[in-house]
Amino acid sequence: MPTRERGDIGAEFGRVLRRGALIALALLCVGLFALWRADSPRIERLRMALVDRATPAIEVTAKPIATLSALAADFEGIGKVREQNRLLRAEIERLRIWREAAQQLERENAQLRALNNLRLAPRIGFVAGEVIADSASPFAQSALLNIGAADGVVDGAAAVDGEGLVGRVVGVGARAARVLLLTDFNSRVPVKVLPSGRRAILTGENTDTPRLAFLEAAAGVAPGDLIVTSGDGGVFPPDLAVGRVAVVSEHGARAQVAADYERLEFVRVLLYRPATRIDTPGGLIAPATPPAETPELGAAGARTDG
Amino acid sequence: MAEAAPRPLRLAHMAALVGLGALAILLSLAPLDARASATPSPDLLFCVAAFLALRRPAATPAILVLLLGLARDLAGGGPVGLGALTLWISIEWLKSRRDRIVRSVWSELLAVAAIAFLAPLAQLVILTLSFANSPPLTTLAAGGLATLVAYGAVALVMRFGLRIRGVPLEAMRLLGRPIR
């Protein structure tokens, strides 16, 4: 029958179309994996484009779960303690901001006293955001923030909580940003161990205690020593608290990060501009390299100069 | 090819896969504990897709499963594309052995457990072959266990909360229709 034949042809065409789409999709997955493996920035842009659209839904879902988690943690005397806890946390956050501002000013003061050639002081502003998601995968250690390019967040910026360095921004959307935690395999941060001043690279290994790779010499480094960012490379500001030395052995040294990853709620992303050395008059008139495309400080409402 | 359920019902089940799958992705993204040593989140998307694949196979077309897997990979921070491919293969494997798996709760749990542990292992092997860093086996085993436990909860919610039931195998055989 002609009608039946037409139906069969239609069904067959549909099947071929579905099979073609499936093969194309599977190949797309393979291609995306290859791009991910090659560390292509396209993947991060694709990720952030999707996350940008999903941010409101992620926030809506994350809030009740975060609340339930907090309730479970504060099981005893939920009513009063939870409210007090919330107020105290907000107060502590405010005080920490002031403490950091004071420490920054102190450091700046010390640097200026030791100044022997003209240098424009580095400017550190910050924008605070809430952690709305984590990586949801044992293959990565990252967190998603509800602040993005619209708030002035730029790729590579340092993220800190009240205790110390949390990680580095690796993806920026309009309203969301992804922070690679210090414990992730791909995290590498130049650090300095105090008081010895030994330099190393803090290397994430998906464990709670990242390795201090390329430590200049283990001598003079002991458990409990303070680890701060060295500022080498100019990506991170120097002297940000990172953690403490946890173990020193013949296999190397490991660090205990200061950031509270167990209860990571609020994070500040630093808007850091490295110090500019003025060593030639020409540099004042026409810089040799074009300035990086960073949004102007003061453009975002939530941002504060520290 | 004959269909197991009328078209509107099949579309409703597909909508359930998309809706519940999206919810599963959002729930698994919720920030609870960012420590590397924390128990990994269960694979809720796999739980939802597996439950539907075993009860309403026609409601879990491969394209939809791959798209959901890809969305999960992109929203999270893990290897993009790899999770989607392993999810697709897992669901197709479950569908192909459905008549043997749904005979009892134990055989279903065994099949789900096998995939919950083997899928991350397969990802680990591929990552190792591509010279990428991968987490220790203990972390993956903990994740597999979390997925298995979560599957029980998801199955209870979907069976008794959403009243999604399987197509009886015997009824399908009596009707002379292939099981889809």
Short mmCIF file of C-alpha atoms in Angstrom, two decimals:
data_model
loop_
_atom_site.label_atom_id
_atom_site.label_comp_id
_atom_site.label_asym_id
_atom_site.label_seq_id
_atom_site.Cartn_x
_atom_site.Cartn_y
_atom_site.Cartn_z
CA MET A 1 0.00 0.00 0.00
CA PRO A 2 1.37 3.44 -0.95
CA THR A 3 0.48 5.04 2.42
CA ARG A 4 2.19 2.26 4.30
CA GLU A 5 5.25 2.50 2.04
CA ARG A 6 5.43 6.24 2.64
CA GLY A 7 5.23 5.55 6.37
CA ASP A 8 8.02 2.98 6.13
CA ILE A 9 10.21 5.39 4.18
CA GLY A 10 9.49 8.11 6.73
CA ALA A 11 10.36 5.81 9.63
CA GLU A 12 13.52 4.65 7.88
CA PHE A 13 14.53 8.26 7.17
CA GLY A 14 13.91 9.13 10.83
CA ARG A 15 16.07 6.21 11.93
CA VAL A 16 18.93 7.23 9.62
CA LEU A 17 18.65 10.82 10.81
CA ARG A 18 18.74 9.77 14.48
CA ARG A 19 21.70 7.48 13.86
CA GLY A 20 23.56 10.28 12.06
CA ALA A 21 22.86 12.73 14.87
CA LEU A 22 24.04 10.18 17.42
CA ILE A 23 27.30 9.54 15.58
CA ALA A 24 27.85 13.29 15.20
CA LEU A 25 27.21 13.81 18.92
CA ALA A 26 29.55 10.98 19.91
CA LEU A 27 32.25 12.44 17.66
CA LEU A 28 31.62 15.86 19.19
CA CYS A 29 32.21 14.35 22.64
CA VAL A 30 35.49 12.81 21.47
CA GLY A 31 36.50 16.13 19.91
CA LEU A 32 35.64 18.07 23.06
CA PHE A 33 37.64 15.63 25.15
CA ALA A 34 40.63 16.11 22.84
CA LEU A 35 40.25 19.89 23.13
CA TRP A 36 39.95 19.63 26.93
CA ARG A 37 43.09 17.53 27.03
CA ALA A 38 44.92 20.10 24.91
CA ASP A 39 43.93 22.78 27.47
CA SER A 40 42.12 24.74 24.83
CA PRO A 41 40.63 28.01 26.15
CA ARG A 42 37.61 27.30 23.95
CA ILE A 43 36.47 24.59 26.37
CA GLU A 44 36.57 26.98 29.30
CA ARG A 45 34.63 29.57 27.29
CA LEU A 46 32.05 26.94 26.36
CA ARG A 47 31.82 25.88 29.99
CA MET A 48 31.31 29.41 31.22
CA ALA A 49 28.75 30.17 28.50
CA LEU A 50 26.67 27.25 29.74
CA VAL A 51 27.24 28.07 33.39
CA ASP A 52 26.24 31.70 32.80
CA ARG A 53 22.86 30.55 31.58
CA ALA A 54 22.47 28.05 34.37
CA THR A 55 23.68 30.31 37.21
CA PRO A 56 20.19 31.30 38.48
CA ALA A 57 19.11 27.63 38.55
CA ILE A 58 22.36 26.58 40.24
CA GLU A 59 21.89 29.26 42.91
CA VAL A 60 18.28 28.24 43.52
CA THR A 61 19.28 24.59 43.93
CA ALA A 62 22.41 25.27 45.96
CA LYS A 63 20.74 27.43 48.60
CA PRO A 64 18.37 24.85 50.12
CA ILE A 65 21.10 22.22 50.05
CA ALA A 66 23.55 24.58 51.71
CA THR A 67 20.91 25.36 54.32
CA LEU A 68 20.25 21.67 54.95
CA SER A 69 23.96 21.06 55.22
CA ALA A 70 24.28 23.89 57.75
CA LEU A 71 21.33 22.49 59.71
CA ALA A 72 22.92 19.08 59.84
CA ALA A 73 26.19 20.60 61.03
CA ASP A 74 24.55 22.74 63.72
CA PHE A 75 22.18 20.04 64.89
CA GLU A 76 22.10 21.14 68.54
CA GLY A 77 20.07 24.26 69.25
CA ILE A 78 19.43 24.97 65.61
CA GLY A 79 17.26 28.04 66.10
CA LYS A 80 19.50 30.40 68.10
CA VAL A 81 22.90 29.05 67.28
CA ARG A 82 22.36 29.14 63.54
CA GLU A 83 21.26 32.76 63.55
CA GLN A 84 24.07 33.77 65.89
CA ASN A 85 26.50 31.82 63.78
CA ARG A 86 25.36 33.64 60.66
CA LEU A 87 25.73 37.05 62.31
CA LEU A 88 29.12 36.18 63.73
CA ARG A 89 30.33 34.93 60.37
CA ALA A 90 29.25 38.18 58.73
CA GLU A 91 31.02 40.13 61.48
CA ILE A 92 34.17 38.03 61.14
CA GLU A 93 34.15 38.57 57.39
CA ARG A 94 33.94 42.33 57.93
CA LEU A 95 36.76 42.26 60.49
CA ARG A 96 38.93 40.11 58.23
CA ILE A 97 38.53 42.63 55.47
CA TRP A 98 39.78 45.32 57.83
CA ARG A 99 42.60 43.11 59.06
CA GLU A 100 43.75 42.43 55.53
CA ALA A 101 43.52 46.11 54.67
CA ALA A 102 45.69 46.90 57.72
CA GLN A 103 48.20 44.20 56.83
CA GLN A 104 48.32 45.42 53.26
CA LEU A 105 48.96 48.97 54.43
CA GLU A 106 51.65 47.75 56.80
CA ARG A 107 53.37 45.85 54.02
CA GLU A 108 53.06 48.79 51.67
CA ASN A 109 54.53 51.04 54.33
CA ALA A 110 57.48 48.68 54.81
CA GLN A 111 58.05 48.49 51.09
CA LEU A 112 57.98 52.25 50.74
CA ARG A 113 60.51 52.61 53.54
CA ALA A 114 62.83 50.22 51.78
CA LEU A 115 62.31 51.90 48.45
CA ASN A 116 65.43 52.71 46.48
CA ASN A 117 63.95 53.35 43.07
CA LEU A 118 60.62 54.73 41.95
CA ARG A 119 57.84 52.18 41.75
CA LEU A 120 54.11 52.71 41.52
CA ALA A 121 52.43 50.86 44.37
CA PRO A 122 50.46 47.76 43.39
CA ARG A 123 46.74 48.18 43.66
CA ILE A 124 44.66 45.42 45.11
CA GLY A 125 40.93 45.69 45.01
CA PHE A 126 38.59 42.81 45.51
CA VAL A 127 35.12 41.63 44.78
CA ALA A 128 33.35 39.19 47.08
CA GLY A 129 31.15 36.36 45.87
CA GLU A 130 29.40 33.26 47.06
CA VAL A 131 30.38 29.71 46.19
CA ILE A 132 27.38 28.27 44.36
CA ALA A 133 28.74 24.97 43.06
CA ASP A 134 31.71 22.66 43.12
CA SER A 135 33.17 20.48 40.39
CA ALA A 136 30.94 17.47 41.21
CA SER A 137 33.68 15.22 39.88
CA PRO A 138 36.54 13.31 41.49
CA PHE A 139 38.60 14.28 38.46
CA ALA A 140 38.74 17.99 39.30
CA GLN A 141 38.84 20.32 42.29
CA SER A 142 37.14 23.59 41.50
CA ALA A 143 34.40 25.91 42.72
CA LEU A 144 31.93 28.10 40.93
CA LEU A 145 31.34 31.68 42.12
CA ASN A 146 28.34 33.88 41.45
CA ILE A 147 30.51 36.79 40.31
CA GLY A 148 31.96 37.24 36.85
CA ALA A 149 33.29 39.65 34.28
CA ALA A 150 30.42 42.05 34.99
CA ASP A 151 31.82 42.41 38.52
CA GLY A 152 35.37 42.91 37.30
CA VAL A 153 36.67 39.35 37.74
CA VAL A 154 39.48 38.54 35.33
CA ASP A 155 41.10 35.29 34.31
CA GLY A 156 44.04 34.28 36.50
CA ALA A 157 42.97 36.36 39.50
CA ALA A 158 43.66 35.05 42.99
CA ALA A 159 40.71 33.98 45.14
CA VAL A 160 40.99 34.11 48.93
CA ASP A 161 38.75 33.36 51.87
CA GLY A 162 39.21 34.71 55.39
CA GLU A 163 42.05 32.28 56.07
CA GLY A 164 44.16 32.40 52.95
CA LEU A 165 44.52 31.65 49.26
CA VAL A 166 41.75 29.44 47.85
CA GLY A 167 42.87 29.18 44.24
CA ARG A 168 43.01 30.88 40.87
CA VAL A 169 40.24 31.98 38.52
CA VAL A 170 40.42 29.80 35.40
CA GLY A 171 37.14 30.64 33.70
CA VAL A 172 35.12 33.83 33.61
CA GLY A 173 31.56 34.23 32.42
CA ALA A 174 29.44 37.35 32.57
CA ARG A 175 27.94 36.45 35.95
CA ALA A 176 29.98 33.46 37.10
CA ALA A 177 33.60 32.45 37.52
CA ARG A 178 35.33 29.15 38.12
CA VAL A 179 38.14 28.91 40.64
CA LEU A 180 40.70 26.11 40.40
CA LEU A 181 41.47 25.06 43.98
CA LEU A 182 45.05 24.69 45.20
CA THR A 183 44.47 20.95 45.57
CA ASP A 184 43.65 20.37 41.87
CA PHE A 185 46.14 18.51 39.71
CA ASN A 186 46.52 21.51 37.42
CA SER A 187 47.20 24.04 40.17
CA ARG A 188 50.72 25.51 40.36
CA VAL A 189 51.44 28.49 42.59
CA PRO A 190 54.87 30.02 43.24
CA VAL A 191 55.31 30.27 47.01
CA LYS A 192 57.83 31.25 49.66
CA VAL A 193 58.39 29.44 52.95
CA LEU A 194 58.93 31.73 55.94
CA PRO A 195 61.10 32.41 57.87
CA SER A 196 63.72 30.68 55.71
CA GLY A 197 62.56 32.45 52.54
CA ARG A 198 62.98 29.26 50.46
CA ARG A 199 61.00 29.31 47.24
CA ALA A 200 58.93 26.46 45.83
CA ILE A 201 55.99 25.69 43.58
CA LEU A 202 52.87 24.56 45.40
CA THR A 203 51.63 21.67 43.26
CA GLY A 204 48.12 20.23 43.62
CA GLU A 205 47.74 16.45 43.55
CA ASN A 206 44.03 15.96 44.39
CA THR A 207 44.96 15.42 48.03
CA ASP A 208 44.41 17.67 51.03
CA THR A 209 48.14 18.35 51.25
CA PRO A 210 49.64 19.80 48.04
CA ARG A 211 53.32 19.15 47.37
CA LEU A 212 56.02 21.79 47.64
CA ALA A 213 57.80 21.03 44.39
CA PHE A 214 61.18 22.48 43.40
CA LEU A 215 61.87 23.47 46.99
CA GLU A 216 65.24 25.21 46.87
CA ALA A 217 66.56 23.20 49.82
CA ALA A 218 64.73 21.32 52.50
CA ALA A 219 67.23 22.50 55.09
CA GLY A 220 65.76 25.30 57.14
CA VAL A 221 62.19 24.23 56.34
CA ALA A 222 60.25 22.64 59.19
CA PRO A 223 56.65 21.59 59.80
CA GLY A 224 54.61 24.58 60.91
CA ASP A 225 56.52 27.11 58.79
CA LEU A 226 54.35 29.71 57.12
CA ILE A 227 53.81 29.55 53.35
CA VAL A 228 52.96 32.70 51.43
CA THR A 229 52.77 33.56 47.76
CA SER A 230 56.10 34.72 46.39
CA GLY A 231 54.58 36.95 43.73
CA ASP A 232 56.92 35.45 41.11
CA GLY A 233 55.42 35.68 37.67
CA GLY A 234 53.28 38.66 38.66
CA VAL A 235 50.01 36.72 38.58
CA PHE A 236 49.40 36.67 42.32
CA PRO A 237 50.26 39.45 44.72
CA PRO A 238 53.13 38.56 47.04
CA ASP A 239 52.70 37.63 50.72
CA LEU A 240 49.21 36.17 50.53
CA ALA A 241 48.81 33.49 53.20
CA VAL A 242 48.71 30.04 51.59
CA GLY A 243 49.13 27.66 54.53
CA ARG A 244 51.74 25.94 56.62
CA VAL A 245 54.29 23.23 56.00
CA ALA A 246 52.70 19.95 57.09
CA VAL A 247 55.37 17.37 56.40
CA VAL A 248 59.03 17.48 55.50
CA SER A 249 60.56 14.15 54.54
CA GLU A 250 63.11 12.67 52.18
CA HIS A 251 60.32 12.43 49.59
CA GLY A 252 59.75 16.16 49.77
CA ALA A 253 57.58 18.60 51.65
CA ARG A 254 53.82 18.95 51.77
CA ALA A 255 51.63 21.87 52.77
CA GLN A 256 48.41 22.19 54.69
CA VAL A 257 46.40 24.91 52.99
CA ALA A 258 45.00 27.65 55.18
CA ALA A 259 41.74 28.08 53.24
CA ASP A 260 38.74 26.38 54.81
CA TYR A 261 37.70 24.05 51.97
CA GLU A 262 35.30 22.18 54.24
CA ARG A 263 33.03 25.19 54.55
CA LEU A 264 33.83 27.31 51.56
CA GLU A 265 30.99 29.83 51.42
CA PHE A 266 32.31 33.28 50.60
CA VAL A 267 35.35 34.04 48.50
CA ARG A 268 37.04 37.26 47.55
CA VAL A 269 38.60 37.58 44.12
CA LEU A 270 41.54 39.97 44.16
CA LEU A 271 41.78 42.52 41.40
CA TYR A 272 45.53 42.83 41.40
CA ARG A 273 47.69 44.96 39.24
CA PRO A 274 51.39 44.27 39.63
CA ALA A 275 53.69 47.07 40.64
CA THR A 276 54.90 49.10 37.71
CA ARG A 277 58.58 49.91 37.69
CA ILE A 278 59.37 53.23 36.08
CA ASP A 279 62.90 52.85 34.77
CA THR A 280 62.77 54.81 31.53
CA PRO A 281 61.12 58.13 30.78
CA GLY A 282 59.64 56.61 27.63
CA GLY A 283 57.66 54.18 29.74
CA LEU A 284 55.77 57.08 31.24
CA ILE A 285 54.77 58.51 27.90
CA ALA A 286 54.13 55.47 25.74
CA PRO A 287 54.21 51.96 27.21
CA ALA A 288 56.09 49.43 25.09
CA THR A 289 53.33 46.85 25.42
CA PRO A 290 49.61 47.53 25.25
CA PRO A 291 47.93 47.32 28.65
CA ALA A 292 46.04 44.13 29.51
CA GLU A 293 42.32 44.25 28.93
CA THR A 294 41.13 44.52 32.48
CA PRO A 295 38.00 46.39 33.51
CA GLU A 296 38.64 49.68 35.21
CA LEU A 297 38.64 49.68 38.96
CA GLY A 298 35.54 51.21 40.38
CA ALA A 299 33.33 49.95 37.59
CA ALA A 300 31.60 47.33 39.68
CA GLY A 301 29.39 48.22 42.58
CA ALA A 302 30.38 45.37 44.85
CA ARG A 303 34.06 45.95 44.49
CA THR A 304 36.14 47.52 47.22
CA ASP A 305 39.67 48.74 47.06
CA GLY A 306 41.71 47.19 49.79
CA MET B 1 9.86 -1.28 15.26
CA ALA B 2 6.96 -1.47 17.64
CA GLU B 3 6.89 0.81 20.66
CA ALA B 4 6.31 -0.27 24.21
CA ALA B 5 4.26 2.73 25.24
CA PRO B 6 1.94 5.15 23.48
CA ARG B 7 3.71 8.19 22.04
CA PRO B 8 2.38 10.78 24.57
CA LEU B 9 3.44 8.59 27.48
CA ARG B 10 6.85 8.03 25.92
CA LEU B 11 7.27 11.78 25.47
CA ALA B 12 6.23 12.31 29.08
CA HIS B 13 8.89 9.84 30.19
CA MET B 14 11.48 11.61 28.01
CA ALA B 15 10.46 14.90 29.61
CA ALA B 16 10.92 13.20 32.98
CA LEU B 17 14.43 12.17 31.95
CA VAL B 18 15.30 15.72 30.88
CA GLY B 19 13.71 17.34 33.95
CA LEU B 20 15.03 14.89 36.50
CA GLY B 21 18.39 14.71 34.72
CA ALA B 22 18.75 18.50 34.90
CA LEU B 23 17.76 18.43 38.57
CA ALA B 24 20.29 15.65 39.19
CA ILE B 25 23.05 17.75 37.59
CA LEU B 26 22.12 20.80 39.67
CA LEU B 27 21.95 18.77 42.89
CA SER B 28 25.31 17.13 42.31
CA LEU B 29 26.85 20.59 41.79
CA ALA B 30 25.71 21.79 45.22
CA PRO B 31 28.76 22.85 47.24
CA LEU B 32 29.03 20.72 50.37
CA ASP B 33 32.68 20.00 51.03
CA ALA B 34 35.44 21.12 48.71
CA ARG B 35 38.22 19.12 50.39
CA ALA B 36 40.03 16.67 48.15
CA SER B 37 39.51 13.94 50.75
CA ALA B 38 35.73 14.48 50.94
CA THR B 39 33.50 11.70 49.64
CA PRO B 40 32.80 12.42 45.97
CA SER B 41 29.24 13.31 44.99
CA PRO B 42 27.20 10.38 43.68
CA ASP B 43 26.48 10.29 39.96
CA LEU B 44 22.81 11.25 40.27
CA LEU B 45 22.39 11.67 36.52
CA PHE B 46 23.40 8.05 35.98
CA CYS B 47 20.96 6.95 38.71
CA VAL B 48 18.04 8.72 37.03
CA ALA B 49 18.95 7.54 33.52
CA ALA B 50 19.59 3.97 34.68
CA PHE B 51 16.26 3.71 36.50
CA LEU B 52 14.39 4.95 33.44
CA ALA B 53 16.45 2.83 31.04
CA LEU B 54 15.52 -0.32 32.95
CA ARG B 55 11.83 0.53 33.20
CA ARG B 56 11.09 2.69 30.17
CA PRO B 57 13.93 2.10 27.69
CA ALA B 58 12.18 4.06 24.96
CA ALA B 59 12.28 7.13 27.21
CA THR B 60 16.08 7.14 27.26
CA PRO B 61 17.18 7.71 23.67
CA ALA B 62 20.92 7.78 23.22
CA ILE B 63 20.94 11.37 21.90
CA LEU B 64 19.18 12.67 25.00
CA VAL B 65 21.49 10.72 27.30
CA LEU B 66 24.58 12.04 25.50
CA LEU B 67 23.32 15.63 25.61
CA LEU B 68 22.60 15.40 29.33
CA GLY B 69 26.01 13.86 29.93
CA LEU B 70 27.66 16.63 27.96
CA ALA B 71 25.77 19.28 29.93
CA ARG B 72 26.91 17.62 33.16
CA ASP B 73 30.53 17.52 31.99
CA LEU B 74 30.47 21.18 31.00
CA ALA B 75 28.72 22.40 34.15
CA GLY B 76 31.16 20.51 36.37
CA GLY B 77 34.90 20.80 36.21
CA GLY B 78 35.84 17.35 34.97
CA PRO B 79 36.97 16.01 31.60
CA VAL B 80 34.55 17.26 28.96
CA GLY B 81 32.98 14.60 26.75
CA LEU B 82 34.42 11.61 28.60
CA GLY B 83 31.66 11.50 31.22
CA ALA B 84 29.01 11.79 28.49
CA LEU B 85 30.46 8.91 26.50
CA THR B 86 30.76 6.59 29.52
CA LEU B 87 27.21 7.49 30.58
CA TRP B 88 25.89 6.68 27.10
CA ILE B 89 27.72 3.34 26.93
CA SER B 90 26.55 2.44 30.45
CA ILE B 91 22.91 3.16 29.67
CA GLU B 92 23.05 1.27 26.37
CA TRP B 93 24.58 -1.71 28.19
CA LEU B 94 21.77 -1.66 30.75
CA LYS B 95 19.15 -1.43 28.01
CA SER B 96 20.66 -4.31 26.07
CA ARG B 97 20.55 -6.60 29.14
CA ARG B 98 17.32 -5.27 30.56
CA ASP B 99 15.36 -8.52 30.48
CA ARG B 100 18.04 -10.24 32.58
CA ILE B 101 18.61 -7.33 34.94
CA VAL B 102 15.05 -6.48 36.00
CA ARG B 103 14.27 -10.01 37.15
CA SER B 104 15.06 -9.12 40.77
CA VAL B 105 16.14 -6.19 42.88
CA TRP B 106 19.47 -7.90 43.55
CA SER B 107 20.33 -8.39 39.89
CA GLU B 108 19.42 -4.74 39.27
CA LEU B 109 21.63 -3.56 42.14
CA LEU B 110 24.44 -5.79 40.94
CA ALA B 111 24.26 -4.36 37.42
CA VAL B 112 24.12 -0.78 38.74
CA ALA B 113 27.03 -1.48 41.11
CA ALA B 114 29.10 -2.91 38.26
CA ILE B 115 28.62 0.25 36.23
CA ALA B 116 28.99 2.60 39.20
CA PHE B 117 32.48 1.19 39.79
CA LEU B 118 33.52 0.37 36.22
CA ALA B 119 32.51 3.63 34.51
CA PRO B 120 34.87 5.82 36.61
CA LEU B 121 37.53 3.14 36.21
CA ALA B 122 37.16 3.33 32.42
CA GLN B 123 37.48 7.11 32.64
CA LEU B 124 40.63 6.70 34.72
CA VAL B 125 42.13 4.33 32.15
CA ILE B 126 41.39 6.73 29.29
CA LEU B 127 42.82 9.66 31.25
CA THR B 128 45.95 7.66 32.02
CA LEU B 129 46.32 6.67 28.37
CA SER B 130 46.01 10.32 27.39
CA PHE B 131 48.72 11.23 29.96
CA ALA B 132 46.29 13.20 32.12
CA ASN B 133 46.37 13.20 35.90
CA SER B 134 43.72 11.13 37.60
CA PRO B 135 42.56 10.66 41.19
CA PRO B 136 43.49 7.63 43.30
CA LEU B 137 41.42 4.45 43.00
CA THR B 138 40.15 4.82 46.56
CA THR B 139 38.48 8.11 45.67
CA LEU B 140 36.80 6.51 42.66
CA ALA B 141 35.67 3.53 44.74
CA ALA B 142 34.14 5.91 47.31
CA GLY B 143 32.33 7.70 44.48
CA GLY B 144 31.06 4.37 43.12
CA LEU B 145 29.75 3.40 46.55
CA ALA B 146 28.04 6.79 46.91
CA THR B 147 26.40 6.27 43.50
CA LEU B 148 25.17 2.82 44.49
CA VAL B 149 23.63 4.12 47.72
CA ALA B 150 22.11 7.08 45.87
CA TYR B 151 20.60 4.73 43.29
CA GLY B 152 18.52 3.08 45.98
CA ALA B 153 17.15 6.45 47.11
CA VAL B 154 16.56 7.66 43.55
CA ALA B 155 14.77 4.40 42.66
CA LEU B 156 12.48 4.71 45.68
CA VAL B 157 11.61 8.33 44.84
CA MET B 158 10.96 7.57 41.18
CA ARG B 159 9.02 4.39 41.82
CA PHE B 160 6.85 5.45 44.73
CA GLY B 161 7.06 9.26 44.53
CA LEU B 162 6.71 9.71 40.79
CA ARG B 163 5.01 6.33 40.21
CA ILE B 164 7.21 5.35 37.28
CA ARG B 165 6.78 1.62 36.81
CA GLY B 166 8.41 -0.79 34.47
CA VAL B 167 6.77 -2.37 31.46
CA PRO B 168 6.11 -6.01 32.53
CA LEU B 169 8.33 -8.27 30.47
CA GLU B 170 5.81 -11.11 30.33
CA ALA B 171 3.06 -8.78 29.12
CA MET B 172 5.32 -7.52 26.36
CA ARG B 173 6.17 -11.06 25.29
CA LEU B 174 2.50 -12.08 25.24
CA LEU B 175 1.71 -9.10 23.08
CA GLY B 176 4.44 -10.25 20.72
CA ARG B 177 6.17 -6.88 20.77
CA PRO B 178 9.88 -6.43 21.12
CA ILE B 179 10.91 -4.97 24.44
CA ARG B 180 11.80 -1.32 24.03
#
